[in-house]
Structure formats: C-alpha cells, structure tokens
PDB file of N, CA, C and O in Angstrom:
ATOM      1  N   MET A   1      67.289 100.981  84.672  1.00 44.00           N
ATOM      2  CA  MET A   1      66.184 100.967  83.745  1.00 44.00           C
ATOM      3  C   MET A   1      64.896 101.366  84.460  1.00 44.00           C
ATOM      4  O   MET A   1      64.715 101.066  85.613  1.00 44.00           O
ATOM      5  N   GLY A   2      64.018 101.980  83.747  1.00 47.00           N
ATOM      6  CA  GLY A   2      62.716 102.358  84.286  1.00 47.00           C
ATOM      7  C   GLY A   2      61.622 101.594  83.579  1.00 47.00           C
ATOM      8  O   GLY A   2      61.832 100.994  82.536  1.00 47.00           O
ATOM      9  N   MET A   3      60.457 101.600  84.163  1.00 47.00           N
ATOM     10  CA  MET A   3      59.320 100.902  83.577  1.00 47.00           C
ATOM     11  C   MET A   3      58.367 101.922  82.967  1.00 47.00           C
ATOM     12  O   MET A   3      58.166 102.994  83.503  1.00 47.00           O
ATOM     13  N   THR A   4      57.789 101.583  81.855  1.00 47.00           N
ATOM     14  CA  THR A   4      56.795 102.438  81.212  1.00 47.00           C
ATOM     15  C   THR A   4      55.410 101.858  81.478  1.00 47.00           C
ATOM     16  O   THR A   4      55.278 100.798  82.082  1.00 47.00           O
ATOM     17  N   LYS A   5      54.377 102.542  81.006  1.00 54.00           N
ATOM     18  CA  LYS A   5      53.013 102.069  81.215  1.00 54.00           C
ATOM     19  C   LYS A   5      52.782 100.686  80.622  1.00 54.00           C
ATOM     20  O   LYS A   5      51.956  99.932  81.104  1.00 54.00           O
ATOM     21  N   SER A   6      53.506 100.357  79.585  1.00 59.00           N
ATOM     22  CA  SER A   6      53.330  99.050  78.958  1.00 59.00           C
ATOM     23  C   SER A   6      54.178  97.978  79.640  1.00 59.00           C
ATOM     24  O   SER A   6      54.260  96.857  79.168  1.00 59.00           O
ATOM     25  N   ASN A   7      54.815  98.329  80.775  1.00 58.00           N
ATOM     26  CA  ASN A   7      55.674  97.416  81.535  1.00 58.00           C
ATOM     27  C   ASN A   7      56.902  96.963  80.770  1.00 58.00           C
ATOM     28  O   ASN A   7      57.484  95.943  81.068  1.00 58.00           O
ATOM     29  N   LYS A   8      57.293  97.720  79.749  1.00 62.00           N
ATOM     30  CA  LYS A   8      58.526  97.431  79.040  1.00 62.00           C
ATOM     31  C   LYS A   8      59.625  98.316  79.620  1.00 62.00           C
ATOM     32  O   LYS A   8      59.390  99.457  79.958  1.00 62.00           O
ATOM     33  N   GLU A   9      60.814  97.755  79.744  1.00 63.00           N
ATOM     34  CA  GLU A   9      61.914  98.538  80.288  1.00 63.00           C
ATOM     35  C   GLU A   9      62.394  99.562  79.274  1.00 63.00           C
ATOM     36  O   GLU A   9      62.486  99.284  78.084  1.00 63.00           O
ATOM     37  N   SER A  10      62.665 100.763  79.777  1.00 59.00           N
ATOM     38  CA  SER A  10      63.214 101.832  78.950  1.00 59.00           C
ATOM     39  C   SER A  10      64.352 102.483  79.722  1.00 59.00           C
ATOM     40  O   SER A  10      64.282 102.597  80.936  1.00 59.00           O
ATOM     41  N   PRO A  11      65.383 102.914  79.034  1.00 61.00           N
ATOM     42  CA  PRO A  11      66.455 103.623  79.723  1.00 61.00           C
ATOM     43  C   PRO A  11      65.897 104.882  80.395  1.00 61.00           C
ATOM     44  O   PRO A  11      65.012 105.545  79.848  1.00 61.00           O
ATOM     45  N   LEU A  12      66.389 105.181  81.599  1.00 56.00           N
ATOM     46  CA  LEU A  12      65.863 106.317  82.351  1.00 56.00           C
ATOM     47  C   LEU A  12      65.983 107.638  81.592  1.00 56.00           C
ATOM     48  O   LEU A  12      65.124 108.496  81.706  1.00 56.00           O
ATOM     49  N   HIS A  13      67.019 107.783  80.786  1.00 54.00           N
ATOM     50  CA  HIS A  13      67.169 109.055  80.077  1.00 54.00           C
ATOM     51  C   HIS A  13      66.074 109.261  79.038  1.00 54.00           C
ATOM     52  O   HIS A  13      65.844 110.368  78.588  1.00 54.00           O
ATOM     53  N   LEU A  14      65.361 108.202  78.679  1.00 55.00           N
ATOM     54  CA  LEU A  14      64.238 108.351  77.755  1.00 55.00           C
ATOM     55  C   LEU A  14      62.926 108.642  78.496  1.00 55.00           C
ATOM     56  O   LEU A  14      61.975 109.115  77.901  1.00 55.00           O
ATOM     57  N   ILE A  15      62.884 108.341  79.792  1.00 55.00           N
ATOM     58  CA  ILE A  15      61.680 108.560  80.580  1.00 55.00           C
ATOM     59  C   ILE A  15      61.660 109.975  81.151  1.00 55.00           C
ATOM     60  O   ILE A  15      60.653 110.655  81.119  1.00 55.00           O
ATOM     61  N   TRP A  16      62.779 110.420  81.700  1.00 56.00           N
ATOM     62  CA  TRP A  16      62.848 111.713  82.386  1.00 56.00           C
ATOM     63  C   TRP A  16      63.360 112.794  81.451  1.00 56.00           C
ATOM     64  O   TRP A  16      64.193 112.555  80.603  1.00 56.00           O
ATOM     65  N   ARG A  17      62.829 113.988  81.640  1.00 57.00           N
ATOM     66  CA  ARG A  17      63.332 115.131  80.895  1.00 57.00           C
ATOM     67  C   ARG A  17      64.698 115.507  81.441  1.00 57.00           C
ATOM     68  O   ARG A  17      65.205 114.914  82.371  1.00 57.00           O
ATOM     69  N   ASP A  18      65.291 116.518  80.873  1.00 58.00           N
ATOM     70  CA  ASP A  18      66.588 117.019  81.326  1.00 58.00           C
ATOM     71  C   ASP A  18      66.471 117.458  82.776  1.00 58.00           C
ATOM     72  O   ASP A  18      65.942 118.512  83.076  1.00 58.00           O
ATOM     73  N   PHE A  19      66.935 116.621  83.708  1.00 60.00           N
ATOM     74  CA  PHE A  19      66.714 116.903  85.114  1.00 60.00           C
ATOM     75  C   PHE A  19      67.722 117.873  85.708  1.00 60.00           C
ATOM     76  O   PHE A  19      67.750 118.069  86.906  1.00 60.00           O
ATOM     77  N   ASN A  20      68.545 118.511  84.906  1.00 67.00           N
ATOM     78  CA  ASN A  20      69.426 119.557  85.408  1.00 67.00           C
ATOM     79  C   ASN A  20      68.856 120.943  85.159  1.00 67.00           C
ATOM     80  O   ASN A  20      69.419 121.926  85.591  1.00 67.00           O
ATOM     81  N   ASN A  21      67.754 121.037  84.436  1.00 77.00           N
ATOM     82  CA  ASN A  21      67.159 122.321  84.103  1.00 77.00           C
ATOM     83  C   ASN A  21      65.662 122.301  84.368  1.00 77.00           C
ATOM     84  O   ASN A  21      64.867 122.095  83.466  1.00 77.00           O
ATOM     85  N   ILE A  22      65.268 122.494  85.615  1.00 78.00           N
ATOM     86  CA  ILE A  22      63.848 122.550  85.936  1.00 78.00           C
ATOM     87  C   ILE A  22      63.354 123.943  85.590  1.00 78.00           C
ATOM     88  O   ILE A  22      63.901 124.944  86.039  1.00 78.00           O
ATOM     89  N   THR A  23      62.307 123.995  84.790  1.00 83.00           N
ATOM     90  CA  THR A  23      61.788 125.280  84.327  1.00 83.00           C
ATOM     91  C   THR A  23      60.574 125.688  85.160  1.00 83.00           C
ATOM     92  O   THR A  23      60.021 124.894  85.925  1.00 83.00           O
ATOM     93  N   LEU A  24      60.152 126.922  84.998  1.00 87.00           N
ATOM     94  CA  LEU A  24      58.949 127.401  85.653  1.00 87.00           C
ATOM     95  C   LEU A  24      57.747 126.578  85.199  1.00 87.00           C
ATOM     96  O   LEU A  24      56.860 126.262  86.001  1.00 87.00           O
ATOM     97  N   ASP A  25      57.718 126.193  83.931  1.00 88.00           N
ATOM     98  CA  ASP A  25      56.624 125.345  83.433  1.00 88.00           C
ATOM     99  C   ASP A  25      56.585 124.008  84.169  1.00 88.00           C
ATOM    100  O   ASP A  25      55.514 123.514  84.512  1.00 88.00           O
ATOM    101  N   ASP A  26      57.748 123.408  84.407  1.00 84.00           N
ATOM    102  CA  ASP A  26      57.816 122.150  85.151  1.00 84.00           C
ATOM    103  C   ASP A  26      57.224 122.336  86.550  1.00 84.00           C
ATOM    104  O   ASP A  26      56.423 121.531  87.022  1.00 84.00           O
ATOM    105  N   TYR A  27      57.637 123.404  87.212  1.00 87.00           N
ATOM    106  CA  TYR A  27      57.173 123.707  88.558  1.00 87.00           C
ATOM    107  C   TYR A  27      55.657 123.884  88.567  1.00 87.00           C
ATOM    108  O   TYR A  27      54.955 123.337  89.420  1.00 87.00           O
ATOM    109  N   MET A  28      55.137 124.635  87.610  1.00 92.00           N
ATOM    110  CA  MET A  28      53.704 124.899  87.559  1.00 92.00           C
ATOM    111  C   MET A  28      52.914 123.626  87.231  1.00 92.00           C
ATOM    112  O   MET A  28      51.807 123.437  87.744  1.00 92.00           O
ATOM    113  N   MET A  29      53.473 122.738  86.411  1.00 92.00           N
ATOM    114  CA  MET A  29      52.796 121.476  86.109  1.00 92.00           C
ATOM    115  C   MET A  29      52.697 120.607  87.363  1.00 92.00           C
ATOM    116  O   MET A  29      51.678 119.954  87.590  1.00 92.00           O
ATOM    117  N   VAL A  30      53.737 120.606  88.194  1.00 92.00           N
ATOM    118  CA  VAL A  30      53.709 119.829  89.433  1.00 92.00           C
ATOM    119  C   VAL A  30      52.667 120.419  90.384  1.00 92.00           C
ATOM    120  O   VAL A  30      51.893 119.683  91.006  1.00 92.00           O
ATOM    121  N   ARG A  31      52.627 121.747  90.496  1.00 93.00           N
ATOM    122  CA  ARG A  31      51.605 122.392  91.347  1.00 93.00           C
ATOM    123  C   ARG A  31      50.207 122.044  90.869  1.00 93.00           C
ATOM    124  O   ARG A  31      49.335 121.704  91.663  1.00 93.00           O
ATOM    125  N   THR A  32      49.977 122.099  89.575  1.00 94.00           N
ATOM    126  CA  THR A  32      48.673 121.764  89.010  1.00 94.00           C
ATOM    127  C   THR A  32      48.328 120.308  89.285  1.00 94.00           C
ATOM    128  O   THR A  32      47.192 119.983  89.650  1.00 94.00           O
ATOM    129  N   PHE A  33      49.304 119.422  89.151  1.00 94.00           N
ATOM    130  CA  PHE A  33      49.097 118.007  89.440  1.00 94.00           C
ATOM    131  C   PHE A  33      48.636 117.811  90.882  1.00 94.00           C
ATOM    132  O   PHE A  33      47.647 117.125  91.150  1.00 94.00           O
ATOM    133  N   PHE A  34      49.352 118.427  91.834  1.00 95.00           N
ATOM    134  CA  PHE A  34      48.978 118.285  93.239  1.00 95.00           C
ATOM    135  C   PHE A  34      47.589 118.850  93.509  1.00 95.00           C
ATOM    136  O   PHE A  34      46.813 118.269  94.262  1.00 95.00           O
ATOM    137  N   LYS A  35      47.259 119.965  92.885  1.00 95.00           N
ATOM    138  CA  LYS A  35      45.910 120.531  93.052  1.00 95.00           C
ATOM    139  C   LYS A  35      44.858 119.578  92.498  1.00 95.00           C
ATOM    140  O   LYS A  35      43.810 119.385  93.111  1.00 95.00           O
ATOM    141  N   ASN A  36      45.135 118.982  91.348  1.00 96.00           N
ATOM    142  CA  ASN A  36      44.185 118.063  90.716  1.00 96.00           C
ATOM    143  C   ASN A  36      43.934 116.809  91.534  1.00 96.00           C
ATOM    144  O   ASN A  36      42.857 116.215  91.448  1.00 96.00           O
ATOM    145  N   ILE A  37      44.914 116.381  92.320  1.00 95.00           N
ATOM    146  CA  ILE A  37      44.717 115.180  93.134  1.00 95.00           C
ATOM    147  C   ILE A  37      44.294 115.521  94.560  1.00 95.00           C
ATOM    148  O   ILE A  37      44.256 114.655  95.425  1.00 95.00           O
ATOM    149  N   GLY A  38      43.959 116.804  94.790  1.00 95.00           N
ATOM    150  CA  GLY A  38      43.324 117.176  96.047  1.00 95.00           C
ATOM    151  C   GLY A  38      44.189 117.770  97.128  1.00 95.00           C
ATOM    152  O   GLY A  38      43.749 117.879  98.267  1.00 95.00           O
ATOM    153  N   TYR A  39      45.401 118.162  96.819  1.00 96.00           N
ATOM    154  CA  TYR A  39      46.261 118.765  97.826  1.00 96.00           C
ATOM    155  C   TYR A  39      46.231 120.287  97.717  1.00 96.00           C
ATOM    156  O   TYR A  39      46.059 120.836  96.641  1.00 96.00           O
ATOM    157  N   ASP A  40      46.404 120.959  98.856  1.00 96.00           N
ATOM    158  CA  ASP A  40      46.504 122.416  98.898  1.00 96.00           C
ATOM    159  C   ASP A  40      47.988 122.751  98.763  1.00 96.00           C
ATOM    160  O   ASP A  40      48.788 122.417  99.630  1.00 96.00           O
ATOM    161  N   THR A  41      48.368 123.406  97.679  1.00 94.00           N
ATOM    162  CA  THR A  41      49.789 123.669  97.430  1.00 94.00           C
ATOM    163  C   THR A  41      50.346 124.807  98.281  1.00 94.00           C
ATOM    164  O   THR A  41      51.527 125.108  98.201  1.00 94.00           O
ATOM    165  N   ASN A  42      49.512 125.418  99.107  1.00 95.00           N
ATOM    166  CA  ASN A  42      49.988 126.466 100.018  1.00 95.00           C
ATOM    167  C   ASN A  42      50.347 125.907 101.384  1.00 95.00           C
ATOM    168  O   ASN A  42      50.784 126.642 102.262  1.00 95.00           O
ATOM    169  N   VAL A  43      50.131 124.607 101.576  1.00 93.00           N
ATOM    170  CA  VAL A  43      50.399 123.932 102.844  1.00 93.00           C
ATOM    171  C   VAL A  43      51.366 122.779 102.563  1.00 93.00           C
ATOM    172  O   VAL A  43      51.401 122.248 101.461  1.00 93.00           O
ATOM    173  N   ASN A  44      52.131 122.372 103.565  1.00 94.00           N
ATOM    174  CA  ASN A  44      53.109 121.295 103.434  1.00 94.00           C
ATOM    175  C   ASN A  44      52.454 120.021 102.870  1.00 94.00           C
ATOM    176  O   ASN A  44      51.579 119.426 103.493  1.00 94.00           O
ATOM    177  N   ILE A  45      52.881 119.624 101.678  1.00 93.00           N
ATOM    178  CA  ILE A  45      52.325 118.444 101.000  1.00 93.00           C
ATOM    179  C   ILE A  45      52.611 117.177 101.807  1.00 93.00           C
ATOM    180  O   ILE A  45      51.773 116.281 101.905  1.00 93.00           O
ATOM    181  N   ASN A  46      53.795 117.075 102.400  1.00 93.00           N
ATOM    182  CA  ASN A  46      54.157 115.882 103.165  1.00 93.00           C
ATOM    183  C   ASN A  46      53.206 115.669 104.340  1.00 93.00           C
ATOM    184  O   ASN A  46      52.765 114.551 104.597  1.00 93.00           O
ATOM    185  N   LYS A  47      52.887 116.745 105.062  1.00 94.00           N
ATOM    186  CA  LYS A  47      51.959 116.640 106.194  1.00 94.00           C
ATOM    187  C   LYS A  47      50.571 116.232 105.718  1.00 94.00           C
ATOM    188  O   LYS A  47      49.905 115.419 106.353  1.00 94.00           O
ATOM    189  N   GLN A  48      50.135 116.802 104.593  1.00 96.00           N
ATOM    190  CA  GLN A  48      48.817 116.454 104.053  1.00 96.00           C
ATOM    191  C   GLN A  48      48.755 114.984 103.659  1.00 96.00           C
ATOM    192  O   GLN A  48      47.761 114.303 103.905  1.00 96.00           O
ATOM    193  N   PHE A  49      49.823 114.492 103.039  1.00 94.00           N
ATOM    194  CA  PHE A  49      49.884 113.088 102.623  1.00 94.00           C
ATOM    195  C   PHE A  49      49.783 112.173 103.836  1.00 94.00           C
ATOM    196  O   PHE A  49      49.009 111.215 103.835  1.00 94.00           O
ATOM    197  N   CYS A  50      50.562 112.490 104.880  1.00 95.00           N
ATOM    198  CA  CYS A  50      50.548 111.667 106.096  1.00 95.00           C
ATOM    199  C   CYS A  50      49.167 111.667 106.743  1.00 95.00           C
ATOM    200  O   CYS A  50      48.663 110.620 107.162  1.00 95.00           O
ATOM    201  N   LYS A  51      48.543 112.833 106.817  1.00 95.00           N
ATOM    202  CA  LYS A  51      47.211 112.926 107.406  1.00 95.00           C
ATOM    203  C   LYS A  51      46.209 112.115 106.588  1.00 95.00           C
ATOM    204  O   LYS A  51      45.390 111.372 107.139  1.00 95.00           O
ATOM    205  N   LYS A  52      46.289 112.223 105.270  1.00 94.00           N
ATOM    206  CA  LYS A  52      45.363 111.531 104.376  1.00 94.00           C
ATOM    207  C   LYS A  52      45.445 110.008 104.535  1.00 94.00           C
ATOM    208  O   LYS A  52      44.441 109.312 104.489  1.00 94.00           O
ATOM    209  N   TYR A  53      46.656 109.485 104.738  1.00 95.00           N
ATOM    210  CA  TYR A  53      46.849 108.040 104.809  1.00 95.00           C
ATOM    211  C   TYR A  53      47.115 107.521 106.220  1.00 95.00           C
ATOM    212  O   TYR A  53      47.531 106.383 106.408  1.00 95.00           O
ATOM    213  N   GLY A  54      46.877 108.377 107.221  1.00 96.00           N
ATOM    214  CA  GLY A  54      47.006 107.936 108.610  1.00 96.00           C
ATOM    215  C   GLY A  54      48.417 107.620 109.046  1.00 96.00           C
ATOM    216  O   GLY A  54      48.637 106.743 109.868  1.00 96.00           O
ATOM    217  N   LEU A  55      49.375 108.324 108.482  1.00 95.00           N
ATOM    218  CA  LEU A  55      50.774 108.107 108.833  1.00 95.00           C
ATOM    219  C   LEU A  55      51.254 109.187 109.801  1.00 95.00           C
ATOM    220  O   LEU A  55      50.698 110.274 109.845  1.00 95.00           O
ATOM    221  N   GLU A  56      52.291 108.875 110.549  1.00 95.00           N
ATOM    222  CA  GLU A  56      52.858 109.858 111.462  1.00 95.00           C
ATOM    223  C   GLU A  56      53.856 110.714 110.691  1.00 95.00           C
ATOM    224  O   GLU A  56      54.771 110.190 110.056  1.00 95.00           O
ATOM    225  N   TYR A  57      53.667 112.026 110.726  1.00 93.00           N
ATOM    226  CA  TYR A  57      54.597 112.933 110.057  1.00 93.00           C
ATOM    227  C   TYR A  57      55.810 113.140 110.938  1.00 93.00           C
ATOM    228  O   TYR A  57      55.697 113.398 112.125  1.00 93.00           O
ATOM    229  N   LYS A  58      56.991 112.981 110.361  1.00 89.00           N
ATOM    230  CA  LYS A  58      58.237 113.229 111.089  1.00 89.00           C
ATOM    231  C   LYS A  58      59.069 114.227 110.303  1.00 89.00           C
ATOM    232  O   LYS A  58      59.304 114.047 109.116  1.00 89.00           O
ATOM    233  N   SER A  59      59.516 115.250 110.989  1.00 83.00           N
ATOM    234  CA  SER A  59      60.353 116.272 110.377  1.00 83.00           C
ATOM    235  C   SER A  59      61.786 115.759 110.299  1.00 83.00           C
ATOM    236  O   SER A  59      62.209 114.915 111.083  1.00 83.00           O
ATOM    237  N   HIS A  60      62.547 116.290 109.346  1.00 76.00           N
ATOM    238  CA  HIS A  60      63.955 115.888 109.217  1.00 76.00           C
ATOM    239  C   HIS A  60      64.846 116.626 110.186  1.00 76.00           C
ATOM    240  O   HIS A  60      66.034 116.371 110.257  1.00 76.00           O
ATOM    241  N   ASN A  61      64.278 117.554 110.937  1.00 67.00           N
ATOM    242  CA  ASN A  61      65.088 118.352 111.888  1.00 67.00           C
ATOM    243  C   ASN A  61      65.425 117.569 113.108  1.00 67.00           C
ATOM    244  O   ASN A  61      64.824 116.876 113.717  1.00 67.00           O
TER     245      ASN A  61
END
C-alpha cells in the first residue's frame, strides 16, 4: 500500500501510472521537475544531490 497526501492508504496501482510504458512526456516532466527544484539536468543528478546535502558520492562501479 502507498500513502497519499491525506495520509490514507491507497493501493499502489492507483498511485502510479502504467510503469511498463514510460513515455517521452513522462521523461520531460521529470526533467522539468528537476530543473524546477534547482538541479542542472545536463550534469549527474546524484552527484549534485550529494554535494547539496554534504554527502559523499559513491559510484556503483
């Protein structure tokens, strides 16, 4: 179960869109979201997040 803004439980399939078909619109909405919250979408978001919050960035390699 997932939580909604009203803190009521809702089945996850009602919260998330069809997660097997990510569209270009979905991708562009995520890019716009990151830009709106101050991230540069041309640079690694994970590194920016770590720098912003004083965390050590570790690569999965």
